[in-house]
Short mmCIF file of C-alpha atoms in Angstrom, two decimals:
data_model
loop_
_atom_site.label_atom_id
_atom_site.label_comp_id
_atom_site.label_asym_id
_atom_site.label_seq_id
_atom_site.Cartn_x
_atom_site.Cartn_y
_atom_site.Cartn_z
CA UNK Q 4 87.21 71.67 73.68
CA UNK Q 5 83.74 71.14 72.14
CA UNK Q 6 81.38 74.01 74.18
CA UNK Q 7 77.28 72.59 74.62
CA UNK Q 8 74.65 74.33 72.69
CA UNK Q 9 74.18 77.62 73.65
CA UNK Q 10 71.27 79.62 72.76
CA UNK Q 11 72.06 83.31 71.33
CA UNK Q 12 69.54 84.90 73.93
CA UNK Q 13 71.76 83.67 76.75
CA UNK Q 14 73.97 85.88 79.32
CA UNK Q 15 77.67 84.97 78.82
CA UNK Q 16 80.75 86.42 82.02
CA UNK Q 17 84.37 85.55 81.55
CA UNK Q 18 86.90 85.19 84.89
CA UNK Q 19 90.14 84.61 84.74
CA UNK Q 20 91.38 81.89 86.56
CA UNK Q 21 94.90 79.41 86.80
CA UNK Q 22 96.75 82.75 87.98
CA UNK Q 23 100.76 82.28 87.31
CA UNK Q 24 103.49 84.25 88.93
CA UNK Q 25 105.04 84.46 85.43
CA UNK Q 26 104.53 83.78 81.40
CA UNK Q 27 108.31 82.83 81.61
CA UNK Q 28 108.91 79.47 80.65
CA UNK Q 29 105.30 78.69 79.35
CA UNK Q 30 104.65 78.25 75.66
CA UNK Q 31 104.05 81.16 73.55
CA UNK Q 32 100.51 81.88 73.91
CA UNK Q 33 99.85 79.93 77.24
CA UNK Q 34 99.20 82.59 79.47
CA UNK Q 35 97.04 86.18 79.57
CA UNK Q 36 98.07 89.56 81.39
CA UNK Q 37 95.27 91.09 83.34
CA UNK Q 38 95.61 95.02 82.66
CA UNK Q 39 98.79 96.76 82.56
CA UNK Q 40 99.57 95.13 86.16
CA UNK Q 41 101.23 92.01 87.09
CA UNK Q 42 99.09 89.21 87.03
CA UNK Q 43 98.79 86.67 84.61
CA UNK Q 44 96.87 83.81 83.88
CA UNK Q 45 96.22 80.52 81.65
CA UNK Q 46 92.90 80.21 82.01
CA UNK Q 47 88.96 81.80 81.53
CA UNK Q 48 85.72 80.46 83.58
CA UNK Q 49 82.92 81.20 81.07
CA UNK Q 50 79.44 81.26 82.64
CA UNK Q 51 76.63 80.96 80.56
CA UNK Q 52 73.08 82.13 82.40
CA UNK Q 53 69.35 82.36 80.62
CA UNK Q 54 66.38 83.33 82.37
CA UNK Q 55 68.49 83.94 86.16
CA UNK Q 56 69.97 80.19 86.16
CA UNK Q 57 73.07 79.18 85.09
CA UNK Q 58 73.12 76.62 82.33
CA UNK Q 59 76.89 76.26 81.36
CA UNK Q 60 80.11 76.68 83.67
CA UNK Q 61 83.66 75.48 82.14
CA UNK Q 62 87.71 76.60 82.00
CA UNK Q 63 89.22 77.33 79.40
CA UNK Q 64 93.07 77.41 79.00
CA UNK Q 65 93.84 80.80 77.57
CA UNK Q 66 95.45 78.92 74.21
CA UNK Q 67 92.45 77.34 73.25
CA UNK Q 68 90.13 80.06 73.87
CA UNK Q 69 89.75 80.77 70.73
CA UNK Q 70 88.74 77.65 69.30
CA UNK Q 71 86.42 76.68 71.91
CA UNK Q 72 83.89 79.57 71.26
CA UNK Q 73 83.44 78.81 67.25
CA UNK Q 74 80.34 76.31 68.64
CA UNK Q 75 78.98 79.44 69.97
CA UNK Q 76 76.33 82.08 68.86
CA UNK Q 77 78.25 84.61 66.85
CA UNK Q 78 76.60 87.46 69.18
CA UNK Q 79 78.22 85.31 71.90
CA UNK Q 80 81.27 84.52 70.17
CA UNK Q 81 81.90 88.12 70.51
CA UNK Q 82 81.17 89.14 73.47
CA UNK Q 83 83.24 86.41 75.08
CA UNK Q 84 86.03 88.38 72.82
CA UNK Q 85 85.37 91.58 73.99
CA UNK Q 86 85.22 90.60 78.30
CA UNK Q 87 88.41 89.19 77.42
CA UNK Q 88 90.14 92.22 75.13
CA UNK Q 89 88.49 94.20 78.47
CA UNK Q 90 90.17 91.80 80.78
CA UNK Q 91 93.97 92.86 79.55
CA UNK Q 92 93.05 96.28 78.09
CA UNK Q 93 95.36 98.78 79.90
CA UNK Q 94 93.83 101.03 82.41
CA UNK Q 95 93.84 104.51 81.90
CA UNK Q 96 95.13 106.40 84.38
CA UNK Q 97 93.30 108.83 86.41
CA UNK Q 98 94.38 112.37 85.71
CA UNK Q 99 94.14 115.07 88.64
CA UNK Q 100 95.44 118.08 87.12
CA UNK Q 101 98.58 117.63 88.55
CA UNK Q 102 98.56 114.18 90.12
CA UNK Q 103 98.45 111.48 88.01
CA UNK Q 104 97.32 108.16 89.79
CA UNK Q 105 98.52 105.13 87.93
CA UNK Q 106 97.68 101.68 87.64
CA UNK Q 107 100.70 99.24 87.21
CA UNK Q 108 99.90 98.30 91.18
CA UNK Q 109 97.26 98.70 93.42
CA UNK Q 110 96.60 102.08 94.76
CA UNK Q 111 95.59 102.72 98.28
CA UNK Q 112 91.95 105.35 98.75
CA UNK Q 113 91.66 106.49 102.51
CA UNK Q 114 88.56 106.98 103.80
CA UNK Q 115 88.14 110.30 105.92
CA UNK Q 116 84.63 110.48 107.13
CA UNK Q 117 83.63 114.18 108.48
CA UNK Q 118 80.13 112.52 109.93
CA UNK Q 119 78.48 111.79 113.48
CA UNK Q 120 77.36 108.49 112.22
CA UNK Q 121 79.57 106.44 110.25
CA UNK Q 122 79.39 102.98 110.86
CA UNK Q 123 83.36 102.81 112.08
CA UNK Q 124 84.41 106.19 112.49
CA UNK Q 125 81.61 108.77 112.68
CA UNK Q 126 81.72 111.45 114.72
CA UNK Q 127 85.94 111.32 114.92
CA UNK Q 128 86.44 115.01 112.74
CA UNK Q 129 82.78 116.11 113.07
CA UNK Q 130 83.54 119.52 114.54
CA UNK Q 131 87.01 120.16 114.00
CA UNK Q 132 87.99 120.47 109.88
CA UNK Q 133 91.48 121.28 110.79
CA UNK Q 134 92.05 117.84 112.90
CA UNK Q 135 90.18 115.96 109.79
CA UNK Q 136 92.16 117.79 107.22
CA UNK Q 137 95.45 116.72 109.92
CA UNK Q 138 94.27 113.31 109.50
CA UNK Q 139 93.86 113.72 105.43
CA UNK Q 140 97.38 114.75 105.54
CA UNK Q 141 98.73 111.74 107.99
CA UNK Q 142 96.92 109.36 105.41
CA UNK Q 143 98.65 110.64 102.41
CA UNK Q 144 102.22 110.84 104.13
CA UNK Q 145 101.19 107.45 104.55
CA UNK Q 146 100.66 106.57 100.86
CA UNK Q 147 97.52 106.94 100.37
CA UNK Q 148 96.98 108.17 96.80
CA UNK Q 149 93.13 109.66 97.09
CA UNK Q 150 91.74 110.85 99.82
CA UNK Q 151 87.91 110.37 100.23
CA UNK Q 152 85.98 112.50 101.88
CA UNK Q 153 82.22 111.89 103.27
CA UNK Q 154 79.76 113.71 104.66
CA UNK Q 155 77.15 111.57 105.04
CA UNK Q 156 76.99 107.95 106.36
CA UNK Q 157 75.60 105.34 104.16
CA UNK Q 158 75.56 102.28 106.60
CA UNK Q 159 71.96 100.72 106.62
CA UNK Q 160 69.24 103.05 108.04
CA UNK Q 161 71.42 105.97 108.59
CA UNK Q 162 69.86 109.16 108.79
CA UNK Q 163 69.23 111.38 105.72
CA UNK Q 164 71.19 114.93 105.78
CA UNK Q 165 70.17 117.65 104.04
CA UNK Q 166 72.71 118.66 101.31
CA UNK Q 167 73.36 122.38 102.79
CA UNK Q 168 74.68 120.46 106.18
CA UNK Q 169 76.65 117.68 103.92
CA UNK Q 170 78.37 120.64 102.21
CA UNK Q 171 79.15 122.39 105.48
CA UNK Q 172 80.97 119.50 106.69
CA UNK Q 173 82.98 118.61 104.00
CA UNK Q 174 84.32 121.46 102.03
CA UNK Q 175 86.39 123.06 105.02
CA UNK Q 176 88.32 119.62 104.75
CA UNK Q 177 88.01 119.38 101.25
CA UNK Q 178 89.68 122.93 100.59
CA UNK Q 179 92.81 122.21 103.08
CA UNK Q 180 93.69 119.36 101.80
CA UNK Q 181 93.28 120.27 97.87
CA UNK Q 182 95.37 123.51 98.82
CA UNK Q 183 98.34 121.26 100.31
CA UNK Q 184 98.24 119.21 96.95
CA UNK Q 185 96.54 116.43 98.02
CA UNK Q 186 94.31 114.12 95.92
CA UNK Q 187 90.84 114.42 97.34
CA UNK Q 188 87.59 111.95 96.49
CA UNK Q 189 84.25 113.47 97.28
CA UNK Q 190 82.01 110.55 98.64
CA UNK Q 191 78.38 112.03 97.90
CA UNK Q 192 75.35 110.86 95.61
CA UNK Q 193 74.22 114.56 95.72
CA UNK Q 194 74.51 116.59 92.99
CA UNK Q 195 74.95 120.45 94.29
CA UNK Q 196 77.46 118.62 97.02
CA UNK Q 197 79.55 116.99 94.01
CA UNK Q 198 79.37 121.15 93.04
CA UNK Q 199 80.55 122.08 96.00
CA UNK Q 200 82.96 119.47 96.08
CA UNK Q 201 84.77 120.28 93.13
CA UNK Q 202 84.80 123.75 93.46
CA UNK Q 203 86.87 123.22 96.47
CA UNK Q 204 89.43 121.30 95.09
CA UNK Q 205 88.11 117.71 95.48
CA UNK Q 206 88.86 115.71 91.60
CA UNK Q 207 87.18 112.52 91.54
CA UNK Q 208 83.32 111.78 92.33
CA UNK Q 209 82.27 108.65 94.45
CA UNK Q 210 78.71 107.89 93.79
CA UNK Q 211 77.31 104.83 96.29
CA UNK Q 212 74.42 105.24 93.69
CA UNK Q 213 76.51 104.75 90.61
CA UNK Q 214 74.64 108.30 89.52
CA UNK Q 215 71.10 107.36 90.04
CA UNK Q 216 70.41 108.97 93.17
CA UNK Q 217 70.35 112.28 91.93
CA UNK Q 218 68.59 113.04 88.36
CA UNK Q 219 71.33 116.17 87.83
CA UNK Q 220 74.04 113.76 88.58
CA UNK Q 221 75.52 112.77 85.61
CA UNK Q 222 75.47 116.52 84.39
CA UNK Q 223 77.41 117.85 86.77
CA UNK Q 224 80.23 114.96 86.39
CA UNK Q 225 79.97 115.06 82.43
CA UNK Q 226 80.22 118.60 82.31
CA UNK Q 227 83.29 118.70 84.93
CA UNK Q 228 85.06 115.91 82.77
CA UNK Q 229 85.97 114.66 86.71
CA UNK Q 230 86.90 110.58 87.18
CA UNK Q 231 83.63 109.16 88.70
CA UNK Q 232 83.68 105.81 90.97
CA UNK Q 233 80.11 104.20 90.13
CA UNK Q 234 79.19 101.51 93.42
CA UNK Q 235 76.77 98.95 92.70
CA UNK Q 236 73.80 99.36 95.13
CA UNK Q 237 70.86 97.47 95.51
CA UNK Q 238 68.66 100.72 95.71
CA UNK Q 239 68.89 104.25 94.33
CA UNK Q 240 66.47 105.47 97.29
CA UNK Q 241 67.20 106.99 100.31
CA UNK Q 242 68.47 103.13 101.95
CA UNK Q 243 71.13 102.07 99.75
CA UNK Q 244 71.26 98.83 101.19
CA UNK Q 245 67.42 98.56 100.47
CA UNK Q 246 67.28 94.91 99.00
CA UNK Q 247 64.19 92.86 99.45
CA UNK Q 248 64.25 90.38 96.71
CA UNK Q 249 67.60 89.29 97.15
CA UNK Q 250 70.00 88.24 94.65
CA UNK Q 251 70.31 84.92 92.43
CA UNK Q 252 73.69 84.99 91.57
CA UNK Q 253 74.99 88.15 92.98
CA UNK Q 254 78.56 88.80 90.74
CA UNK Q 255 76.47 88.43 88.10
CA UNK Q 256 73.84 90.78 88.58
CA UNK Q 257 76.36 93.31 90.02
CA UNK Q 258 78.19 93.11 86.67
CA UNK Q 259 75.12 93.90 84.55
CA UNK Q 260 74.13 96.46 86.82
CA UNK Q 261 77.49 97.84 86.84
CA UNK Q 262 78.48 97.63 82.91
CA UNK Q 263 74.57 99.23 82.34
CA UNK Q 264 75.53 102.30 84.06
CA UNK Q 265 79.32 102.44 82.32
CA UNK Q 266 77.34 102.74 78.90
CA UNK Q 267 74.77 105.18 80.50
CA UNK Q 268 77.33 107.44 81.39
CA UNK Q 269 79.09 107.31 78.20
CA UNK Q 270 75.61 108.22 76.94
CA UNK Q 271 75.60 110.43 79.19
CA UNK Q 272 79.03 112.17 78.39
CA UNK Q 273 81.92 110.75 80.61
CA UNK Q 274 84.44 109.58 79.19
CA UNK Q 275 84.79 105.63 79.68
CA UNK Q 276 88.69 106.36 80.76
CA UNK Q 277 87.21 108.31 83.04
CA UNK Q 278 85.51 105.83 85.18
CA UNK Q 279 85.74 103.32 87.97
CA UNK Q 280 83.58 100.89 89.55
CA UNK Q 281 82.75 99.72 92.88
CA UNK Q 282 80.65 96.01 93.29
CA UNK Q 283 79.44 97.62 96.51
CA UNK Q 284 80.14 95.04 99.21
CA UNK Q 285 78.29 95.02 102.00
CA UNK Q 286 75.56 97.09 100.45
CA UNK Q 287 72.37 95.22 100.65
CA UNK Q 288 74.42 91.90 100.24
CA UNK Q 289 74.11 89.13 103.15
CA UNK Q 290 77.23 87.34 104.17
CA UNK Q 291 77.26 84.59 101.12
CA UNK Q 292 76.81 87.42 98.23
CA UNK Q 293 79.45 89.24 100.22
CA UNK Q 294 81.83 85.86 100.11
CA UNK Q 295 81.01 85.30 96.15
CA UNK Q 296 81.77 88.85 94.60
CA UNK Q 297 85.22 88.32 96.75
CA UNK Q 298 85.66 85.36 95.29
CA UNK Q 299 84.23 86.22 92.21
CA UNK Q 300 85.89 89.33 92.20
CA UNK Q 301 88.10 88.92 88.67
CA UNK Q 302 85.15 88.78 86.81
CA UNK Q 303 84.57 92.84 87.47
CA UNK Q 304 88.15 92.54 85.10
CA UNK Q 305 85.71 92.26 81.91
CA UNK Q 306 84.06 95.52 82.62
CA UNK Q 307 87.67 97.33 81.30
CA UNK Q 308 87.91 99.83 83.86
CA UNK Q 309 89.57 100.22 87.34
CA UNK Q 310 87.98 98.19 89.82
CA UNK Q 311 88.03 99.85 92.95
CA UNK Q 312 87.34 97.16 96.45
CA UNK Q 313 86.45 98.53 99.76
CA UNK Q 314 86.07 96.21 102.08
CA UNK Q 315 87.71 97.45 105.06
CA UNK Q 316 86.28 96.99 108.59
CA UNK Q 317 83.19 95.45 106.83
CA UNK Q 318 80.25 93.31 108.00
CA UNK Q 319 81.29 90.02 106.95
CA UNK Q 320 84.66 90.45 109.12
CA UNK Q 321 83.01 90.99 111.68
CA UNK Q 322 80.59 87.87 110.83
CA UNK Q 323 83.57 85.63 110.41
CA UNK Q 324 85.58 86.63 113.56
CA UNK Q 325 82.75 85.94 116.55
CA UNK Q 326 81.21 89.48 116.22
CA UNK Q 327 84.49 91.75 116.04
CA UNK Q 328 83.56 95.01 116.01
CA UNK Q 329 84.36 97.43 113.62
CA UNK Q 330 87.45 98.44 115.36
CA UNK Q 331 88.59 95.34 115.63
CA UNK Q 332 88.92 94.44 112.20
CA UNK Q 333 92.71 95.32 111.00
CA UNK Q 334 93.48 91.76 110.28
CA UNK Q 335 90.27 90.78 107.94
CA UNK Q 336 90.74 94.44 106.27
CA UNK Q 337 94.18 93.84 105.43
CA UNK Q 338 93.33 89.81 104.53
CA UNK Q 339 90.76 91.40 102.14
CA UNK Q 340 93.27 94.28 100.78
CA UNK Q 341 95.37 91.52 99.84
CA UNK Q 342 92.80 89.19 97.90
CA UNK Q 343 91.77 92.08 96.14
CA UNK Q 344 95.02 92.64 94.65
CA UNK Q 345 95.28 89.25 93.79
CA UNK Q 346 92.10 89.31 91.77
CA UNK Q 347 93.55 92.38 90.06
CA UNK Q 348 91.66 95.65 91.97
CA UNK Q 349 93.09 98.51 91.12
CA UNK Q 350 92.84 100.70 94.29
CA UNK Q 351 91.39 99.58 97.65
CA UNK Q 352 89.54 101.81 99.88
CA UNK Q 353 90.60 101.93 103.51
CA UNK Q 354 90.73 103.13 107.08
CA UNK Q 355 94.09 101.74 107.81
CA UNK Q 356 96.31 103.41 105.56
CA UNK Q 357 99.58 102.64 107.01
CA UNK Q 358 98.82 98.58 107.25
CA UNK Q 359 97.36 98.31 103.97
CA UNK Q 360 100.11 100.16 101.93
CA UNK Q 361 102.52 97.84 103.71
CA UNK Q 362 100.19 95.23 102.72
CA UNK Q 363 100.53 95.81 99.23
CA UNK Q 364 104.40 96.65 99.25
CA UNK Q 365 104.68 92.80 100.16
CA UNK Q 366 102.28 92.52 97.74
CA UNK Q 367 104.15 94.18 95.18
CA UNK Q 368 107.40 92.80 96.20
CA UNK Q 369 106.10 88.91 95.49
CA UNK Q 370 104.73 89.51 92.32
CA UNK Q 371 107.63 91.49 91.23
CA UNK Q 372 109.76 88.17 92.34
CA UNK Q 373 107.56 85.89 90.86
CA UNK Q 374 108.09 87.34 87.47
CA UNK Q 375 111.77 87.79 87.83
CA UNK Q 376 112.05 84.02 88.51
CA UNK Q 377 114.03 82.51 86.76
#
């Protein structure tokens, strides 16, 4: 496979595609595993983009991979090697003194919002942290894994809280659960909060800013040596979902955003086995962006760390379904559980713990069959 000239100044993303239930029976060589999971594949879309348009798309079977990049730039050449070593690297897993959360299979995050104003369940535990830390409980009997706790709602034009109120909300919760042995998330872009967080127990830091909110951020996150979930966001301001220019190719400017801030915060002091990322659907994304990272959600693979999807109860549901509203959403939340695990996410954040851990069970269940085939 002869590749077109390519000039050395271009952009170059890697996808793997032509998933198989199984290497078994396939020539030596034929086929790719995606992580330490169960997914494998025979093939890679390279995209090639310079100056925000996309001048190359092809597939390439996995066994001539190789050979079809020696046309290339040799800065290209490897890069194209390294998305791919990313793409099968295994995932470290996340270690919570200890809990240890692995990632052979998808993992399940439940999302406990101690707010007035979330956009699906705000104002549910707002003044009672013993019948939120009840439901914290419920949600890990349930199989959830992490447990992640907000205090402040980041749908569009929500309200700014100050962080003394966000701190009062959550830690109450935050300190129940952790003393029960349960694996809590903080959801908070606020540095003393993170603080606060931690010091009651929580273990893992989910940023919606990806640690650009807050200038002290990345401090306090390096210098706990915590897992941190970076989300892509359009904005670092106040309005997350602040986006006026739009995006040109959305999956790929959520990658660069995303793998930007993985080397910052390496910079920075975290650990890269210490991170996850988020591509942030919903978050300043109309329905078509939200429908392409989705779709184009294998690509985040090439980034080498757990890929975290949340999009439970979200928008485009809704969008899809004549207007369902949030609460009516089980079945596009659990159809969206399921694609993610198919593209290879690593943990998917939900409301519905119960239906989406049975989700994945049948998940797990058909690709253990598929590569017991025989």
């Amino acid at each position: 496979m002869n590749l077109p000239d390519i000039p050395a100044d271009a952009r170059l993303y890697l996808k793997p595609t032509w998933f198989v239930p199984s290497p078994i029976g396939l020539p030596d060589g034929a086929a790719a595993r995606m992580s330490n999971g169960l997914i494998w594949f025979q093939g890679y879309e390279l995209t090639v983009r310079r100056n925000g348009e996309r001048i190359v798309r092809v597939t390439i079977p996995v066994d001539r991979f190789a050979d079809a990049l020696v046309s290339l730039p040799e800065s290209l050449t490897e890069r194209a090697h390294s998305l791919a070593a990313n793409i099968s690297a295994q995932r470290s897993p996340l270690m919570l003194g200890e809990r240890t959360i692995r990632f052979d299979a998808p993992q399940v995050m439940a999302i406990l919002n101690v707010t007035p104003d979330s956009f699906s369940d705000g104002g549910k535990y707002m003044e009672d942290p013993n019948a939120a830390a009840d439901a914290g409980f419920a949600m890990a009997s349930a199989g959830a894994a992490l447990i992640d706790i907000g205090g402040e709602s980041t749908r569009p034009r929500a309200e700014k809280i100050w962080e003394g109120d966000e701190i009062a909300r959550i830690v109450p919760v935050i300190e129940r659960l952790a003393m029960a042995g349960v694996s809590v998330s903080v959801d908070t872009r606020k540095a003393a909060v993170m603080e606060a967080a931690l010091a009651a127990g929580a273990k893992v830091v989910n940023d919606v800013s990806a640690l650009r909110y807050d200038p002290r951020s990345m401090e306090v996150v390096a210098a706990a040596k915590c897992p941190v979930i970076l989300m892509h966001a359009p904005s670092a301001g106040d309005d997350p979902h602040d986006n006026p220019a739009g995006y040109r190719d959305v999956v790929a400017e959520v990658f660069d955003m995303l793998e930007e801030r993985i080397e910052a915060c390496v910079a920075g002091g975290i650990a890269r086995d210490r991170i996850m990322v988020d591509p942030g659907l919903g978050f300043g994304k109309g329905l078509a962006d939200n429908l392409a990272l989705v779709n184009g959600l294998a690509t985040f693979q090439g980034l080498g760390v757990p890929l975290l999807f949340a999009g439970s109860r979200k928008r485009l549901i809704g969008a899809l379904s004549n207007e369902a509203a949030a609460s009516e959403r089980l079945g596009g939340s659990i159809a969206l559980a399921f694609r993610a695990a198919e593209q290879g996410a690593q943990m998917v954040r939900v409301h519905d713990v119960k239906e989406s851990v049975q989700a994945l069970h049948l998940w797990r269940g058909l690709a253990d069959a598929g590569l017991s085939a025989v």
